[in-house]
mmCIF file of C-alpha atoms in Angstrom:
data_model
loop_
_atom_site.group_PDB
_atom_site.id
_atom_site.type_symbol
_atom_site.label_atom_id
_atom_site.label_comp_id
_atom_site.label_asym_id
_atom_site.label_seq_id
_atom_site.Cartn_x
_atom_site.Cartn_y
_atom_site.Cartn_z
ATOM 1 C CA ASP A 1 -26.436 -208.394 -39.308
ATOM 2 C CA THR A 2 -27.963 -209.980 -36.219
ATOM 3 C CA ALA A 3 -26.744 -208.219 -33.076
ATOM 4 C CA VAL A 4 -27.285 -211.110 -30.651
ATOM 5 C CA SER A 5 -27.638 -214.558 -32.171
ATOM 6 C CA GLN A 6 -28.380 -217.907 -30.599
ATOM 7 C CA THR A 7 -28.098 -221.450 -31.880
ATOM 8 C CA PRO A 8 -30.037 -223.585 -32.101
ATOM 9 C CA LYS A 9 -33.396 -221.883 -32.336
ATOM 10 C CA TYR A 10 -35.239 -225.082 -31.393
ATOM 11 C CA LEU A 11 -33.979 -228.010 -29.374
ATOM 12 C CA VAL A 12 -35.968 -231.168 -28.675
ATOM 13 C CA THR A 13 -34.249 -233.819 -26.588
ATOM 14 C CA GLN A 14 -34.784 -236.668 -24.147
ATOM 15 C CA MET A 15 -34.517 -236.514 -20.388
ATOM 16 C CA GLY A 16 -31.037 -237.261 -19.157
ATOM 17 C CA ASN A 17 -29.258 -235.922 -22.230
ATOM 18 C CA ASP A 18 -26.645 -233.166 -22.209
ATOM 19 C CA LYS A 19 -27.058 -230.199 -24.535
ATOM 20 C CA SER A 20 -25.468 -226.846 -25.274
ATOM 21 C CA ILE A 21 -26.847 -223.528 -26.461
ATOM 22 C CA LYS A 22 -24.546 -220.975 -28.055
ATOM 23 C CA CYS A 23 -24.775 -217.201 -28.017
ATOM 24 C CA GLU A 24 -22.762 -214.628 -29.909
ATOM 25 C CA GLN A 25 -23.006 -210.844 -29.940
ATOM 26 C CA ASN A 26 -21.382 -208.523 -32.475
ATOM 27 C CA LEU A 27 -22.123 -205.303 -30.590
ATOM 28 C CA GLY A 28 -18.783 -205.084 -28.809
ATOM 29 C CA HIS A 29 -20.515 -205.333 -25.438
ATOM 30 C CA ASP A 30 -18.766 -206.280 -22.227
ATOM 31 C CA THR A 31 -21.602 -207.994 -20.377
ATOM 32 C CA MET A 32 -23.668 -211.003 -21.412
ATOM 33 C CA TYR A 33 -26.592 -212.751 -19.749
ATOM 34 C CA TRP A 34 -28.722 -215.848 -19.805
ATOM 35 C CA TYR A 35 -32.418 -215.573 -18.936
ATOM 36 C CA LYS A 36 -35.001 -218.351 -18.699
ATOM 37 C CA GLN A 37 -38.611 -217.813 -19.768
ATOM 38 C CA ASP A 38 -41.000 -220.449 -18.479
ATOM 39 C CA SER A 39 -44.283 -221.627 -19.930
ATOM 40 C CA LYS A 40 -46.123 -218.759 -18.218
ATOM 41 C CA LYS A 41 -43.811 -216.255 -19.916
ATOM 42 C CA PHE A 42 -42.056 -215.382 -16.670
ATOM 43 C CA LEU A 43 -38.469 -214.234 -17.283
ATOM 44 C CA LYS A 44 -35.725 -214.793 -14.746
ATOM 45 C CA ILE A 45 -32.013 -214.089 -14.786
ATOM 46 C CA MET A 46 -29.784 -217.148 -14.630
ATOM 47 C CA PHE A 47 -26.242 -215.882 -15.201
ATOM 48 C CA SER A 48 -24.358 -212.732 -16.012
ATOM 49 C CA TYR A 49 -20.799 -212.443 -17.291
ATOM 50 C CA ASN A 50 -18.667 -209.341 -17.531
ATOM 51 C CA ASN A 51 -15.483 -209.572 -19.595
ATOM 52 C CA LYS A 52 -15.600 -213.376 -19.352
ATOM 53 C CA GLU A 53 -15.989 -213.258 -15.566
ATOM 54 C CA LEU A 54 -19.087 -214.646 -13.843
ATOM 55 C CA ILE A 55 -20.779 -211.877 -11.861
ATOM 56 C CA ILE A 56 -24.283 -213.225 -11.263
ATOM 57 C CA ASN A 57 -25.347 -216.816 -10.600
ATOM 58 C CA GLU A 58 -28.948 -216.876 -9.503
ATOM 59 C CA THR A 59 -29.447 -220.144 -7.586
ATOM 60 C CA VAL A 60 -29.384 -222.156 -10.770
ATOM 61 C CA PRO A 61 -28.811 -225.927 -10.425
ATOM 62 C CA ASN A 62 -25.196 -226.857 -11.047
ATOM 63 C CA ARG A 63 -26.357 -228.942 -14.013
ATOM 64 C CA PHE A 64 -26.278 -225.589 -15.808
ATOM 65 C CA SER A 65 -22.791 -224.386 -16.626
ATOM 66 C CA PRO A 66 -22.151 -221.208 -18.555
ATOM 67 C CA LYS A 67 -18.891 -220.719 -20.413
ATOM 68 C CA SER A 68 -17.533 -217.547 -21.914
ATOM 69 C CA PRO A 69 -14.566 -218.229 -24.207
ATOM 70 C CA ASP A 70 -14.332 -214.542 -25.083
ATOM 71 C CA LYS A 71 -16.291 -211.322 -24.625
ATOM 72 C CA ALA A 72 -18.444 -211.957 -27.677
ATOM 73 C CA HIS A 73 -19.604 -215.459 -26.741
ATOM 74 C CA LEU A 74 -21.529 -216.955 -23.854
ATOM 75 C CA ASN A 75 -22.558 -220.581 -24.096
ATOM 76 C CA LEU A 76 -24.845 -222.555 -21.827
ATOM 77 C CA HIS A 77 -24.280 -226.249 -21.216
ATOM 78 C CA ILE A 78 -26.970 -228.285 -19.496
ATOM 79 C CA ASN A 79 -26.253 -231.726 -18.077
ATOM 80 C CA SER A 80 -28.789 -234.435 -17.314
ATOM 81 C CA LEU A 81 -31.753 -232.573 -18.737
ATOM 82 C CA GLU A 82 -35.010 -232.718 -16.798
ATOM 83 C CA LEU A 83 -38.613 -232.106 -17.854
ATOM 84 C CA GLY A 84 -38.630 -228.864 -15.874
ATOM 85 C CA ASP A 85 -35.821 -227.487 -17.998
ATOM 86 C CA SER A 86 -38.252 -227.057 -20.879
ATOM 87 C CA ALA A 87 -38.382 -223.325 -21.487
ATOM 88 C CA VAL A 88 -37.184 -220.572 -23.768
ATOM 89 C CA TYR A 89 -33.625 -219.478 -23.010
ATOM 90 C CA PHE A 90 -32.644 -215.949 -23.966
ATOM 91 C CA CYS A 91 -29.179 -214.580 -24.280
ATOM 92 C CA ALA A 92 -28.659 -210.831 -23.908
ATOM 93 C CA SER A 93 -25.788 -208.374 -23.895
ATOM 94 C CA SER A 94 -25.153 -204.823 -22.736
ATOM 95 C CA GLN A 95 -22.427 -202.230 -22.783
ATOM 96 C CA ASP A 96 -20.632 -201.615 -19.530
ATOM 97 C CA ARG A 97 -19.176 -198.153 -19.824
ATOM 98 C CA THR A 98 -19.572 -197.229 -16.166
ATOM 99 C CA SER A 99 -20.479 -200.565 -14.542
ATOM 100 C CA SER A 100 -23.966 -199.135 -14.585
ATOM 101 C CA SER A 101 -27.130 -201.176 -14.605
ATOM 102 C CA GLU A 102 -28.953 -198.521 -16.639
ATOM 103 C CA GLU A 103 -27.538 -199.849 -19.873
ATOM 104 C CA THR A 104 -29.973 -201.340 -22.348
ATOM 105 C CA GLN A 105 -29.858 -205.094 -22.678
ATOM 106 C CA TYR A 106 -30.172 -206.452 -26.214
ATOM 107 C CA PHE A 107 -31.813 -209.839 -26.477
ATOM 108 C CA GLY A 108 -31.310 -212.710 -28.841
ATOM 109 C CA PRO A 109 -34.239 -214.492 -30.513
ATOM 110 C CA GLY A 110 -34.327 -217.273 -27.917
ATOM 111 C CA THR A 111 -33.777 -221.019 -27.917
ATOM 112 C CA ARG A 112 -36.888 -223.096 -27.390
ATOM 113 C CA LEU A 113 -35.909 -226.190 -25.429
ATOM 114 C CA LEU A 114 -38.330 -229.080 -25.084
ATOM 115 C CA VAL A 115 -37.336 -232.015 -22.905
ATOM 116 C CA LEU A 116 -39.355 -235.197 -23.479
ATOM 117 C CA ALA B 1 -34.114 -206.350 -3.533
ATOM 118 C CA GLN B 2 -36.283 -205.133 -6.365
ATOM 119 C CA SER B 3 -39.561 -206.407 -7.702
ATOM 120 C CA VAL B 4 -42.086 -205.464 -10.343
ATOM 121 C CA THR B 5 -45.838 -206.005 -10.432
ATOM 122 C CA GLN B 6 -47.786 -205.756 -13.649
ATOM 123 C CA LEU B 7 -51.506 -205.461 -13.069
ATOM 124 C CA GLY B 8 -53.527 -207.293 -15.663
ATOM 125 C CA SER B 9 -52.071 -210.289 -17.468
ATOM 126 C CA HIS B 10 -54.339 -209.536 -20.459
ATOM 127 C CA VAL B 11 -55.474 -206.178 -21.782
ATOM 128 C CA SER B 12 -57.751 -205.841 -24.771
ATOM 129 C CA VAL B 13 -58.367 -202.544 -26.573
ATOM 130 C CA SER B 14 -59.958 -201.481 -29.822
ATOM 131 C CA GLU B 15 -57.830 -200.165 -32.636
ATOM 132 C CA GLY B 16 -57.427 -196.426 -32.148
ATOM 133 C CA ALA B 17 -58.147 -196.558 -28.404
ATOM 134 C CA LEU B 18 -55.801 -195.562 -25.605
ATOM 135 C CA VAL B 19 -53.381 -198.209 -24.395
ATOM 136 C CA LEU B 20 -52.545 -198.253 -20.679
ATOM 137 C CA LEU B 21 -50.348 -201.001 -19.247
ATOM 138 C CA ARG B 22 -49.652 -200.790 -15.533
ATOM 139 C CA CYS B 23 -46.378 -201.376 -13.756
ATOM 140 C CA ASN B 24 -45.545 -200.839 -10.096
ATOM 141 C CA TYR B 25 -42.090 -201.389 -8.706
ATOM 142 C CA SER B 26 -40.470 -201.963 -5.359
ATOM 143 C CA SER B 27 -36.881 -200.987 -4.822
ATOM 144 C CA SER B 28 -34.808 -199.976 -1.826
ATOM 145 C CA VAL B 29 -32.647 -197.739 -4.010
ATOM 146 C CA PRO B 30 -33.508 -195.401 -6.904
ATOM 147 C CA PRO B 31 -34.342 -197.812 -9.695
ATOM 148 C CA TYR B 32 -33.776 -197.954 -13.394
ATOM 149 C CA LEU B 33 -36.989 -198.999 -15.146
ATOM 150 C CA PHE B 34 -37.543 -200.530 -18.549
ATOM 151 C CA TRP B 35 -40.377 -201.563 -20.810
ATOM 152 C CA TYR B 36 -39.698 -204.352 -23.291
ATOM 153 C CA VAL B 37 -41.991 -205.773 -25.978
ATOM 154 C CA GLN B 38 -41.991 -209.382 -27.153
ATOM 155 C CA TYR B 39 -43.674 -210.324 -30.398
ATOM 156 C CA PRO B 40 -44.661 -213.990 -30.889
ATOM 157 C CA ASN B 41 -41.674 -216.316 -31.134
ATOM 158 C CA GLN B 42 -39.216 -213.445 -30.942
ATOM 159 C CA GLY B 43 -36.803 -211.963 -28.467
ATOM 160 C CA LEU B 44 -37.388 -208.865 -26.381
ATOM 161 C CA GLN B 45 -37.018 -205.369 -27.781
ATOM 162 C CA LEU B 46 -36.578 -202.257 -25.678
ATOM 163 C CA LEU B 47 -39.460 -199.777 -25.912
ATOM 164 C CA LEU B 48 -38.137 -197.215 -23.458
ATOM 165 C CA LYS B 49 -36.255 -196.808 -20.208
ATOM 166 C CA TYR B 50 -36.123 -194.476 -17.207
ATOM 167 C CA THR B 51 -32.691 -193.619 -15.854
ATOM 168 C CA SER B 52 -33.542 -190.547 -13.724
ATOM 169 C CA ALA B 53 -32.952 -187.981 -16.476
ATOM 170 C CA ALA B 54 -36.634 -187.147 -17.045
ATOM 171 C CA THR B 55 -39.787 -188.531 -15.493
ATOM 172 C CA LEU B 56 -41.702 -188.652 -18.784
ATOM 173 C CA VAL B 57 -39.940 -190.996 -21.148
ATOM 174 C CA LYS B 58 -40.754 -191.333 -24.818
ATOM 175 C CA GLY B 59 -39.996 -194.553 -26.615
ATOM 176 C CA ILE B 60 -40.383 -196.217 -29.956
ATOM 177 C CA ASN B 61 -43.646 -196.831 -31.811
ATOM 178 C CA GLY B 62 -45.419 -193.941 -30.083
ATOM 179 C CA PHE B 63 -45.198 -195.362 -26.567
ATOM 180 C CA GLU B 64 -44.342 -193.348 -23.499
ATOM 181 C CA ALA B 65 -44.166 -193.918 -19.753
ATOM 182 C CA GLU B 66 -44.132 -191.670 -16.729
ATOM 183 C CA PHE B 67 -42.075 -192.387 -13.626
ATOM 184 C CA LYS B 68 -44.034 -191.470 -10.483
ATOM 185 C CA LYS B 69 -41.939 -191.955 -7.383
ATOM 186 C CA SER B 70 -44.801 -191.178 -4.996
ATOM 187 C CA GLU B 71 -46.885 -193.952 -6.550
ATOM 188 C CA THR B 72 -43.911 -196.257 -7.308
ATOM 189 C CA SER B 73 -45.340 -196.605 -10.793
ATOM 190 C CA PHE B 74 -44.065 -196.626 -14.347
ATOM 191 C CA HIS B 75 -47.179 -197.129 -16.479
ATOM 192 C CA LEU B 76 -46.882 -197.480 -20.256
ATOM 193 C CA THR B 77 -49.259 -195.578 -22.524
ATOM 194 C CA LYS B 78 -49.966 -195.036 -26.182
ATOM 195 C CA PRO B 79 -52.677 -192.623 -27.340
ATOM 196 C CA SER B 80 -53.941 -194.751 -30.229
ATOM 197 C CA ALA B 81 -53.532 -198.520 -30.501
ATOM 198 C CA HIS B 82 -52.564 -200.135 -33.765
ATOM 199 C CA MET B 83 -53.068 -203.750 -34.735
ATOM 200 C CA SER B 84 -49.301 -204.175 -34.881
ATOM 201 C CA ASP B 85 -49.065 -203.341 -31.147
ATOM 202 C CA ALA B 86 -50.484 -206.751 -30.236
ATOM 203 C CA ALA B 87 -47.700 -208.415 -28.257
ATOM 204 C CA GLU B 88 -46.478 -209.261 -24.761
ATOM 205 C CA TYR B 89 -45.160 -206.326 -22.761
ATOM 206 C CA PHE B 90 -42.739 -206.628 -19.875
ATOM 207 C CA CYS B 91 -41.813 -204.072 -17.267
ATOM 208 C CA ALA B 92 -38.411 -204.581 -15.666
ATOM 209 C CA VAL B 93 -36.293 -202.992 -12.961
ATOM 210 C CA SER B 94 -32.609 -202.949 -12.212
ATOM 211 C CA ALA B 95 -30.688 -201.375 -9.374
ATOM 212 C CA PRO B 96 -27.363 -199.559 -9.426
ATOM 213 C CA GLY B 97 -24.538 -202.080 -9.318
ATOM 214 C CA ARG B 98 -26.696 -205.050 -10.223
ATOM 215 C CA ARG B 99 -26.397 -205.824 -13.899
ATOM 216 C CA ALA B 100 -29.480 -207.963 -14.260
ATOM 217 C CA LEU B 101 -33.108 -207.192 -14.940
ATOM 218 C CA THR B 102 -35.952 -208.265 -12.680
ATOM 219 C CA PHE B 103 -39.035 -208.670 -14.831
ATOM 220 C CA GLY B 104 -42.725 -208.430 -14.135
ATOM 221 C CA SER B 105 -45.008 -211.243 -15.186
ATOM 222 C CA GLY B 106 -45.925 -209.571 -18.465
ATOM 223 C CA THR B 107 -49.117 -208.192 -19.979
ATOM 224 C CA ARG B 108 -50.520 -209.533 -23.223
ATOM 225 C CA LEU B 109 -52.026 -206.730 -25.275
ATOM 226 C CA GLN B 110 -54.739 -207.638 -27.746
ATOM 227 C CA VAL B 111 -55.943 -205.064 -30.284
ATOM 228 C CA GLN B 112 -59.400 -205.604 -31.704
ATOM 229 C CA PRO B 113 -60.305 -204.262 -35.148
#
């Protein structure tokens, strides 16, 4: 059983299109995240949700809209895709027993987005 | 605010040699520190983490790291490299109350036969 899964694994699309990436975790975790990894492998937090509530939004363009229908799912919708959006997007989740940031984050396999 | 610096974007060692990957952090509060490994075309997997319980932390696959507050360092070591250790390694920091990781730029480890 995959703990954190993402679909699709690869996404190739044209500039200006709108696309969504889905993430699901079966670990029973309370907190989910989206990270972006650029072409130089640099990883940066985009969003964090705790019990379906947005808790971190790191100066991401408003073309990016996360949605958490329930604790186990966190989707990422991107409007009007731009060349610079090409990257690998990772979903992650963690337990939140004490609202502590020491909890291990478990990562999905990533979604490789290429905007042409 | 926290930050992480990983010295050396590429490290190459011979199989059986010592692995040393450097990580220095900056944090205004006592940090939590993590090492993650990323194999090609895969997600990140936790190797080990420091959460103030013990300064020498042992992780998976024979890796360990020592938290040195005076040097603001959390270097990753392994006594004997194996070919399967070839991967990208990321050091990350989080601060109490902030449930997000701040990553270093990563170090690619190559293991030569």
